[in-house]
Short mmCIF file of C-alpha atoms in Angstrom, two decimals:
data_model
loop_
_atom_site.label_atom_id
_atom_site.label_comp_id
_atom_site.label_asym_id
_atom_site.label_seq_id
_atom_site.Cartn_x
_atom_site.Cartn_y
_atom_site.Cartn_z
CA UNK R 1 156.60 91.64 15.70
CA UNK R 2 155.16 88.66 14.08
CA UNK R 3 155.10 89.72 11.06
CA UNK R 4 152.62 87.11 9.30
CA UNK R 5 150.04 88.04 11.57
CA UNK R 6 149.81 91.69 10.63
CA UNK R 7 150.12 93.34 7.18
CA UNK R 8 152.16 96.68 6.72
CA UNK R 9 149.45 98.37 5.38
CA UNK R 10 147.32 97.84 8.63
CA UNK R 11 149.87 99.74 10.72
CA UNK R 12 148.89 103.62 10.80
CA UNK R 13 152.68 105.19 11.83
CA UNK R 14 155.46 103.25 10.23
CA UNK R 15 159.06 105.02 11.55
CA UNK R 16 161.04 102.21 12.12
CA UNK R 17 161.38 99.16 10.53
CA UNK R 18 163.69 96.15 11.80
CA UNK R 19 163.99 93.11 9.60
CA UNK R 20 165.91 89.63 10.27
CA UNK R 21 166.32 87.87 7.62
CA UNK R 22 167.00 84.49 9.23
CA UNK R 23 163.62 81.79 8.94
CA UNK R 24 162.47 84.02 6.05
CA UNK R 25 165.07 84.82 3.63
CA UNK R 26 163.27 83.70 0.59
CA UNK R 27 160.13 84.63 1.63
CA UNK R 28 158.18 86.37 -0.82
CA UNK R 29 156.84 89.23 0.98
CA UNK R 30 160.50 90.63 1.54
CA UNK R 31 160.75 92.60 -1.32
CA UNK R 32 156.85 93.76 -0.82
CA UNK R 33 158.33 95.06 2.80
CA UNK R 34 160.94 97.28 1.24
CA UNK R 35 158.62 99.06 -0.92
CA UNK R 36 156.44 99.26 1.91
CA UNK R 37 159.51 101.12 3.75
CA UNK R 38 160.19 103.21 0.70
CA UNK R 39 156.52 104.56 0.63
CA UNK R 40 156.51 104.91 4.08
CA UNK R 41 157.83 107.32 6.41
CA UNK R 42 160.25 105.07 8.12
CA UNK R 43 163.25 106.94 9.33
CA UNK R 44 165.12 103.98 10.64
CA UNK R 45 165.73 100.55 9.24
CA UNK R 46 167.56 97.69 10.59
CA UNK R 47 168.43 94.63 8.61
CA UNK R 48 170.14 91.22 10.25
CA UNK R 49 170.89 88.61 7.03
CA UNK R 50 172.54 86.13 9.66
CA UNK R 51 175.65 86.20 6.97
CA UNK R 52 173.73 85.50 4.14
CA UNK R 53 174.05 87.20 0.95
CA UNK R 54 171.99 90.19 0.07
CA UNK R 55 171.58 93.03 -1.74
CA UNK R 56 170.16 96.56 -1.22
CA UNK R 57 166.77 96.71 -3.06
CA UNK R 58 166.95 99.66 -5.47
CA UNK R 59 163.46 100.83 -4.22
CA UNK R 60 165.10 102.44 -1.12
CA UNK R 61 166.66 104.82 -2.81
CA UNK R 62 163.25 106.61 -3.23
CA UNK R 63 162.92 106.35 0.43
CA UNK R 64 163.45 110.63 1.40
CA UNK R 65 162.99 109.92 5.08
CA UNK R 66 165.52 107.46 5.74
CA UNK R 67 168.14 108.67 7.72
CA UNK R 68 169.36 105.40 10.07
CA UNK R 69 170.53 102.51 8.17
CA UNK R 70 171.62 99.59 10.56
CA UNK R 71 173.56 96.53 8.93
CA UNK R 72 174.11 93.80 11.26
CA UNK R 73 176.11 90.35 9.50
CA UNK R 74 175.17 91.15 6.81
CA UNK R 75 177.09 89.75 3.40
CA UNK R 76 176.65 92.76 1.00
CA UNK R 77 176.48 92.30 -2.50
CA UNK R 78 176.61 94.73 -5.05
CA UNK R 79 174.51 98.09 -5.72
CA UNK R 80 172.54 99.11 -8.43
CA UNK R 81 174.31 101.95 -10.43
CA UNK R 82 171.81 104.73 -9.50
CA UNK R 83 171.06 103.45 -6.00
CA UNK R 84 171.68 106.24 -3.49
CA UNK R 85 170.60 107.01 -0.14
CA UNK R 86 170.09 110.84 -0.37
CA UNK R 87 168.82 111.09 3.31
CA UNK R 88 171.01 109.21 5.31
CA UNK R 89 172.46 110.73 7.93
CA UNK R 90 173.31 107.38 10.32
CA UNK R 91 175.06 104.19 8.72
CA UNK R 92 176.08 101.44 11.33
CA UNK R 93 177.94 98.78 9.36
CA UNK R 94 177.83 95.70 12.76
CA UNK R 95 179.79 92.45 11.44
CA UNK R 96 179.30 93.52 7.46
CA UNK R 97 181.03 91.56 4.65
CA UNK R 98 181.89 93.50 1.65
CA UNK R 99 182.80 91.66 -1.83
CA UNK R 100 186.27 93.74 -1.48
CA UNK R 101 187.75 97.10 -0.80
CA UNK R 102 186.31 98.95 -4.26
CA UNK R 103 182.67 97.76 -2.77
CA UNK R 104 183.27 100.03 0.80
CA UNK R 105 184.66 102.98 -1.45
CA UNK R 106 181.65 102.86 -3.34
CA UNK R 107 179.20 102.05 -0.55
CA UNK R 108 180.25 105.20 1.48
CA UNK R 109 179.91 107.26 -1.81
CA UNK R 110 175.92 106.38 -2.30
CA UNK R 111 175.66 108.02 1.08
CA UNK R 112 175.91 112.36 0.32
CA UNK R 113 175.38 113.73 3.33
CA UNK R 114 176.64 110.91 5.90
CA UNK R 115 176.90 112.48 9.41
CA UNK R 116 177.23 109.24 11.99
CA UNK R 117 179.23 106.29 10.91
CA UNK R 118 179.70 103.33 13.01
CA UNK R 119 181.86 100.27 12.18
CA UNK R 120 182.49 97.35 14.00
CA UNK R 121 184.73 94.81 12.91
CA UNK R 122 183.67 91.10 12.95
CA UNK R 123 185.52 87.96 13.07
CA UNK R 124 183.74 86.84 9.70
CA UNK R 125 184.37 90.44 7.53
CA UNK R 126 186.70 90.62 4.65
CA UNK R 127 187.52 94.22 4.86
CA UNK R 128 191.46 93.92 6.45
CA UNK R 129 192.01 97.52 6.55
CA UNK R 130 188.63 99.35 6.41
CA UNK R 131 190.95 103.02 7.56
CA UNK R 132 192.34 103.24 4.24
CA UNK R 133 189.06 103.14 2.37
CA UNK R 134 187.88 105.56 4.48
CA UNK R 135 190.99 108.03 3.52
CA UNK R 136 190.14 107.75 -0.23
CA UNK R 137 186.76 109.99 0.19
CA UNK R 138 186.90 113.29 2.28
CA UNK R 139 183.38 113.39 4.76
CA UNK R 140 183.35 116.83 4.83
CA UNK R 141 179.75 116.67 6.54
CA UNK R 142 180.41 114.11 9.24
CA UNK R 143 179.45 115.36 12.60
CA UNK R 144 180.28 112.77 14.51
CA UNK R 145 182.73 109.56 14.72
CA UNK R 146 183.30 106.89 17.20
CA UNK R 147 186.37 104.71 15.89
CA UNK R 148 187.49 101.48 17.61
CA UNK R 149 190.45 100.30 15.84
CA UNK R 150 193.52 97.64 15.90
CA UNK R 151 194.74 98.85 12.38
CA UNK R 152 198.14 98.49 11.37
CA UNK R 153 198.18 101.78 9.97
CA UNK R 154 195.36 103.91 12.07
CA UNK R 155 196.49 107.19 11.11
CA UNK R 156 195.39 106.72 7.47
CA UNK R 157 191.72 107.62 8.24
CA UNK R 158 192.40 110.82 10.37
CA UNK R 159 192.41 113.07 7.33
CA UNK R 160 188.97 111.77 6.35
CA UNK R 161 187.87 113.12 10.11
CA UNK R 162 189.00 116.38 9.87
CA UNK R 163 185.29 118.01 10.12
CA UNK R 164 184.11 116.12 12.34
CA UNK R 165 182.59 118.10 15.58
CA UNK R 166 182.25 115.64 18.39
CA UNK R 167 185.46 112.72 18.04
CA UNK R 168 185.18 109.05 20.40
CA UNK R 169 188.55 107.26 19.85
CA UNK R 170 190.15 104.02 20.86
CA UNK R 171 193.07 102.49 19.04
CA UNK R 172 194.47 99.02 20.51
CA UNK R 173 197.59 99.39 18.93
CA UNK R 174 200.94 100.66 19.27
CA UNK R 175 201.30 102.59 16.44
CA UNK R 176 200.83 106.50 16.41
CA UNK R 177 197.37 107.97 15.25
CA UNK R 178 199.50 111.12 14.54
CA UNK R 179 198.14 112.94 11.65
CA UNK R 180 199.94 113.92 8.67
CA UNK R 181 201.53 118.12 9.29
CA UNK R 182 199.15 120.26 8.65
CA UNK R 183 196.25 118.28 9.48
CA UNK R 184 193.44 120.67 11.18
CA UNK R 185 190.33 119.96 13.26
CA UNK R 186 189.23 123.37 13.02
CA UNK R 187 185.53 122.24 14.13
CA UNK R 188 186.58 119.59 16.96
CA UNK R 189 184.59 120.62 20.22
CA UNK R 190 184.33 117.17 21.93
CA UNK R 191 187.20 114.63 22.28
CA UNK R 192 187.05 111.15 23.78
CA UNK R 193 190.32 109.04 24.17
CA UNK R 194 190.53 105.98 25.21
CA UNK R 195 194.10 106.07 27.43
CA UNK R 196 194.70 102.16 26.47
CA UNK R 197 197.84 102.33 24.73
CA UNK R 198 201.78 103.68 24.33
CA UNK R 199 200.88 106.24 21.70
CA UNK R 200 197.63 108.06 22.67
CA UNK R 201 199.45 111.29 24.37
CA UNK R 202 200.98 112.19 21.09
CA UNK R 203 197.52 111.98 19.17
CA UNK R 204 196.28 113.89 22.46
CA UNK R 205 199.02 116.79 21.51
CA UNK R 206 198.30 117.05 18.27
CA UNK R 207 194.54 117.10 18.51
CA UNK R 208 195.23 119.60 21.57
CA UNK R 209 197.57 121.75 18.93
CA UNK R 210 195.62 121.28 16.12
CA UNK R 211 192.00 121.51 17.38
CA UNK R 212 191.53 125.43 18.48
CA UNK R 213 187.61 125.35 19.30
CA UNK R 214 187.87 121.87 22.11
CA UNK R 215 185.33 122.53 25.23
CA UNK R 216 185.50 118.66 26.15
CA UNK R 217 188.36 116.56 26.91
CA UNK R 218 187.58 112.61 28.70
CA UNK R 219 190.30 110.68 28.94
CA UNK R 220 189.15 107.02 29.56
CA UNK R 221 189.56 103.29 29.00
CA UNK R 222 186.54 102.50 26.99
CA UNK R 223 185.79 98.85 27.82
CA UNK R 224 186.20 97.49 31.18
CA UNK R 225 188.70 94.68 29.65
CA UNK R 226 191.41 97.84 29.05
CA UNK R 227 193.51 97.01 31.75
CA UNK R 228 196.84 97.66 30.09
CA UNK R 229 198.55 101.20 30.14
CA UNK R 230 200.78 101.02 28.15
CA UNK R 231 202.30 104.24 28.72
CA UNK R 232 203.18 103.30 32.60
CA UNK R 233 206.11 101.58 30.38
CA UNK R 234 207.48 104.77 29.44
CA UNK R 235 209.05 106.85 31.75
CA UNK R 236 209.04 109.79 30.27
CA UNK R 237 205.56 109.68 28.28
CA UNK R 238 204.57 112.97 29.02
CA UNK R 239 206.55 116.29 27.39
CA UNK R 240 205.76 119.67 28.05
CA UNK R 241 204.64 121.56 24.58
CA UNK R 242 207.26 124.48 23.56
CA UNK R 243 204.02 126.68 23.86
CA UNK R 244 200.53 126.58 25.29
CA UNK R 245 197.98 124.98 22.69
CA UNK R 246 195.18 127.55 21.77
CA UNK R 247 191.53 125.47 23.08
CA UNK R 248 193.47 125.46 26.27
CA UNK R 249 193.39 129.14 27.01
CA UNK R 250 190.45 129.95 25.17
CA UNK R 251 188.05 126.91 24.93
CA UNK R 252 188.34 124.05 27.21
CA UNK R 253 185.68 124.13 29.67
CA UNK R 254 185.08 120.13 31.11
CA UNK R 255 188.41 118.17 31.68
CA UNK R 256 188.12 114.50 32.69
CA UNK R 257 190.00 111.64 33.02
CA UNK R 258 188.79 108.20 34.14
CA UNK R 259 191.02 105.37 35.56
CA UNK R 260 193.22 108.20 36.59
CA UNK R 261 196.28 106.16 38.81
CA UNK R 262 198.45 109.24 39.64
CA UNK R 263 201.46 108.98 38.48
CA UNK R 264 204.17 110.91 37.90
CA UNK R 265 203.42 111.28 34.77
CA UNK R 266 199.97 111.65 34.79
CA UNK R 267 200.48 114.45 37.44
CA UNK R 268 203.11 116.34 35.22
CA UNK R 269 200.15 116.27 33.08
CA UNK R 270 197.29 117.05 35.46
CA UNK R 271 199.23 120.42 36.75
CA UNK R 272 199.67 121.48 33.16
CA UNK R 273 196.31 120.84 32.06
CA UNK R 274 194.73 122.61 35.16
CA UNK R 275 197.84 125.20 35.31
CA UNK R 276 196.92 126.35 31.51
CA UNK R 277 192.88 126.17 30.91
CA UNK R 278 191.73 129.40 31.99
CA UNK R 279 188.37 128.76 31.09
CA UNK R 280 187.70 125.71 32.62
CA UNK R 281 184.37 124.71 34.09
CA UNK R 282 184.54 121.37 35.48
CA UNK R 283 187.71 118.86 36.08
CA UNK R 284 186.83 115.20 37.36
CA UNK R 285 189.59 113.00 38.09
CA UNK R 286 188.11 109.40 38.81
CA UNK R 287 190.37 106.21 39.76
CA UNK R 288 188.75 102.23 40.08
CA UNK R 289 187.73 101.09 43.53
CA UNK R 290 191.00 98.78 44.40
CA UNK R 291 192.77 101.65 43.73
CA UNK R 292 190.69 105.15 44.97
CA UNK R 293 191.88 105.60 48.54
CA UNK R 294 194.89 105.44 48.32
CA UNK R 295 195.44 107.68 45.28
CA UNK R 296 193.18 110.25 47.13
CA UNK R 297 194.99 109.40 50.21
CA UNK R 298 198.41 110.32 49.00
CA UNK R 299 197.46 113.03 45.77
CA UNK R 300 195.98 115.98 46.58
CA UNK R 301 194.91 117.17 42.80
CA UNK R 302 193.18 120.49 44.86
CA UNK R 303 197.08 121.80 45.61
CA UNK R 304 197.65 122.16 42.08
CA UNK R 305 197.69 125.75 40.63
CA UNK R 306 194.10 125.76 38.92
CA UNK R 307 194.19 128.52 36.27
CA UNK R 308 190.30 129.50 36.30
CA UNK R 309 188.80 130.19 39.00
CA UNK R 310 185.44 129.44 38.09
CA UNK R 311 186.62 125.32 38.12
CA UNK R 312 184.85 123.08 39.54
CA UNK R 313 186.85 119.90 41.13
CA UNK R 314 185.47 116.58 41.22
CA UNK R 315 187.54 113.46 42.66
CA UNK R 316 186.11 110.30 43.13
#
């Protein structure tokens, strides 16, 4: 909206509130508009500073309803020592520049009952390794995560995850995401991998292994520009586990893997998968177009031994 030509106080339902700082950075009125938001009952706020500096007013920390906070290049200066957002449930940090590492740790702490965070790295950020700030604080309420990484060391900030219910994960590197022994995802019911690299079977195991309650498993390349597989590189990528991993025989219901090229490998895995989750509900196994006739043509994924009987096959 334009916002000279309207005041806040003329508009009757105020939920969401989206504010670029750009033309109007030292505008007056700005710091009237967050008190507006506080008083309000704005749920979601969105704030672009165009990589300017700026700080979070204090007066949103008496804002109960807030529960999305979108920051989008923004240069993020310090808090206030009693700000806190007590609501917020949603925290997108898009492009953000913190003043250094200490300033993430104590961002994420101001945030109590954090559910939903999103990060995506920009080329102008400082944060080099934003993983190992998230390892410093446990999120024992966070519900759900979707992690794009090319850490050097991505495995730091699985510990931090270990709540989390519904899991979207992509790391462009070659290092393993393995977990530390003994790591659990005792509440893990949805898994998305993006296939994209040399290492993501073994995070695959261990998230099999280690998360008992899985119902949905989608292997996929997230982003269209994921050509490489890595893991055709390896001829022997795929080992079969000394024993049958617990969601598969009790939990897995919906099994799917995009980009599927069928494989030797991939069918060792296929056959296992299919061979071992008795209560599976759905399996979709889905190649690109230069590639889906002939997979189809010389695979046929319905000869496998299907463990449940109640599955549901889907090829396309």
């Amino acid at each position: 909206f334009i916002y000279k030509s309207l005041s806040l106080s003329e508009v009757p339902v105020l939920t969401s509130f989206d504010l670029s700082l750009g033309l109007y950075f030292d505008d007056p009125d700005i710091d009237a508009w967050f008190k507006t938001v506080a008083n309000r009952s704005v749920s979601e706020l969105r704030i672009n500073s165009f990589s300017r500096n700026f700080a979070l007013p204090s007066c949103l920390s008496a804002c109960g309803t807030l529960k999305t906070l979108v920051l989008h290049q923004v240069r993020l200066l310090g808090l206030q020592p009693s700000f806190c957002l007590h609501s917020l449930k949603n925290l997108h940090l898009l492009s953000v520049e913190f003043r250094g590492g200490e300033s993430v740790k104590t961002f994420l702490n101001v945030c109590p009952i954090l559910e939903v965070l999103v990060v995506r790295r920009g080329a102008c950020d400082n944060i080099t390794d934003f993983s190992r700030f998230l390892k410093l604080e446990p999120m024992p309420d966070l519900v759900k995560a979707n992690i794009d990484t090319t850490f050097d060391q991505p495995e730091s900030f699985m510990e931090s995850l270990t709540s989390v219910r519904h899991l979207s994960l992509c790391c462009n590197s070659n290092k393993s995401l393995y977990p530390s022994h003994g790591t659990f995802f005792l509440r893990l019911e949805h898994l998305e991998l993006c296939t994209c690299t040399l290492t993501w079977c073994k995070t695959l195991m261990h998230l099999l292994n280690h998360g008992p309650r899985l119902r949905v498993l989608k292997l996929k390349r997230f982003y269209h520009l994921h050509h490489y597989n890595g893991y055709k590189e390896l001829d022997n990528w795929w080992t079969k586990p000394s024993s049958v991993p617990g969601c598969l025989s009790s939990h897995l219901e919906i099994f799917e893997w995009r980009y599927y090229q069928g494989t030797e490998q991939e069918r060792k895995m296929t056959k296992y998968i299919l061979a071992n989750a008795s209560r599976l509900k759905m399996a979709t196994f889905a190649s690109n177009s230069a590639e889906k006739y002939q997979m189809f043509k010389n695979i046929n994924i319905a000869s496998f031994p299907i463990a449940s009987k109640a599955c549901k096959l889907v090829c396309f």
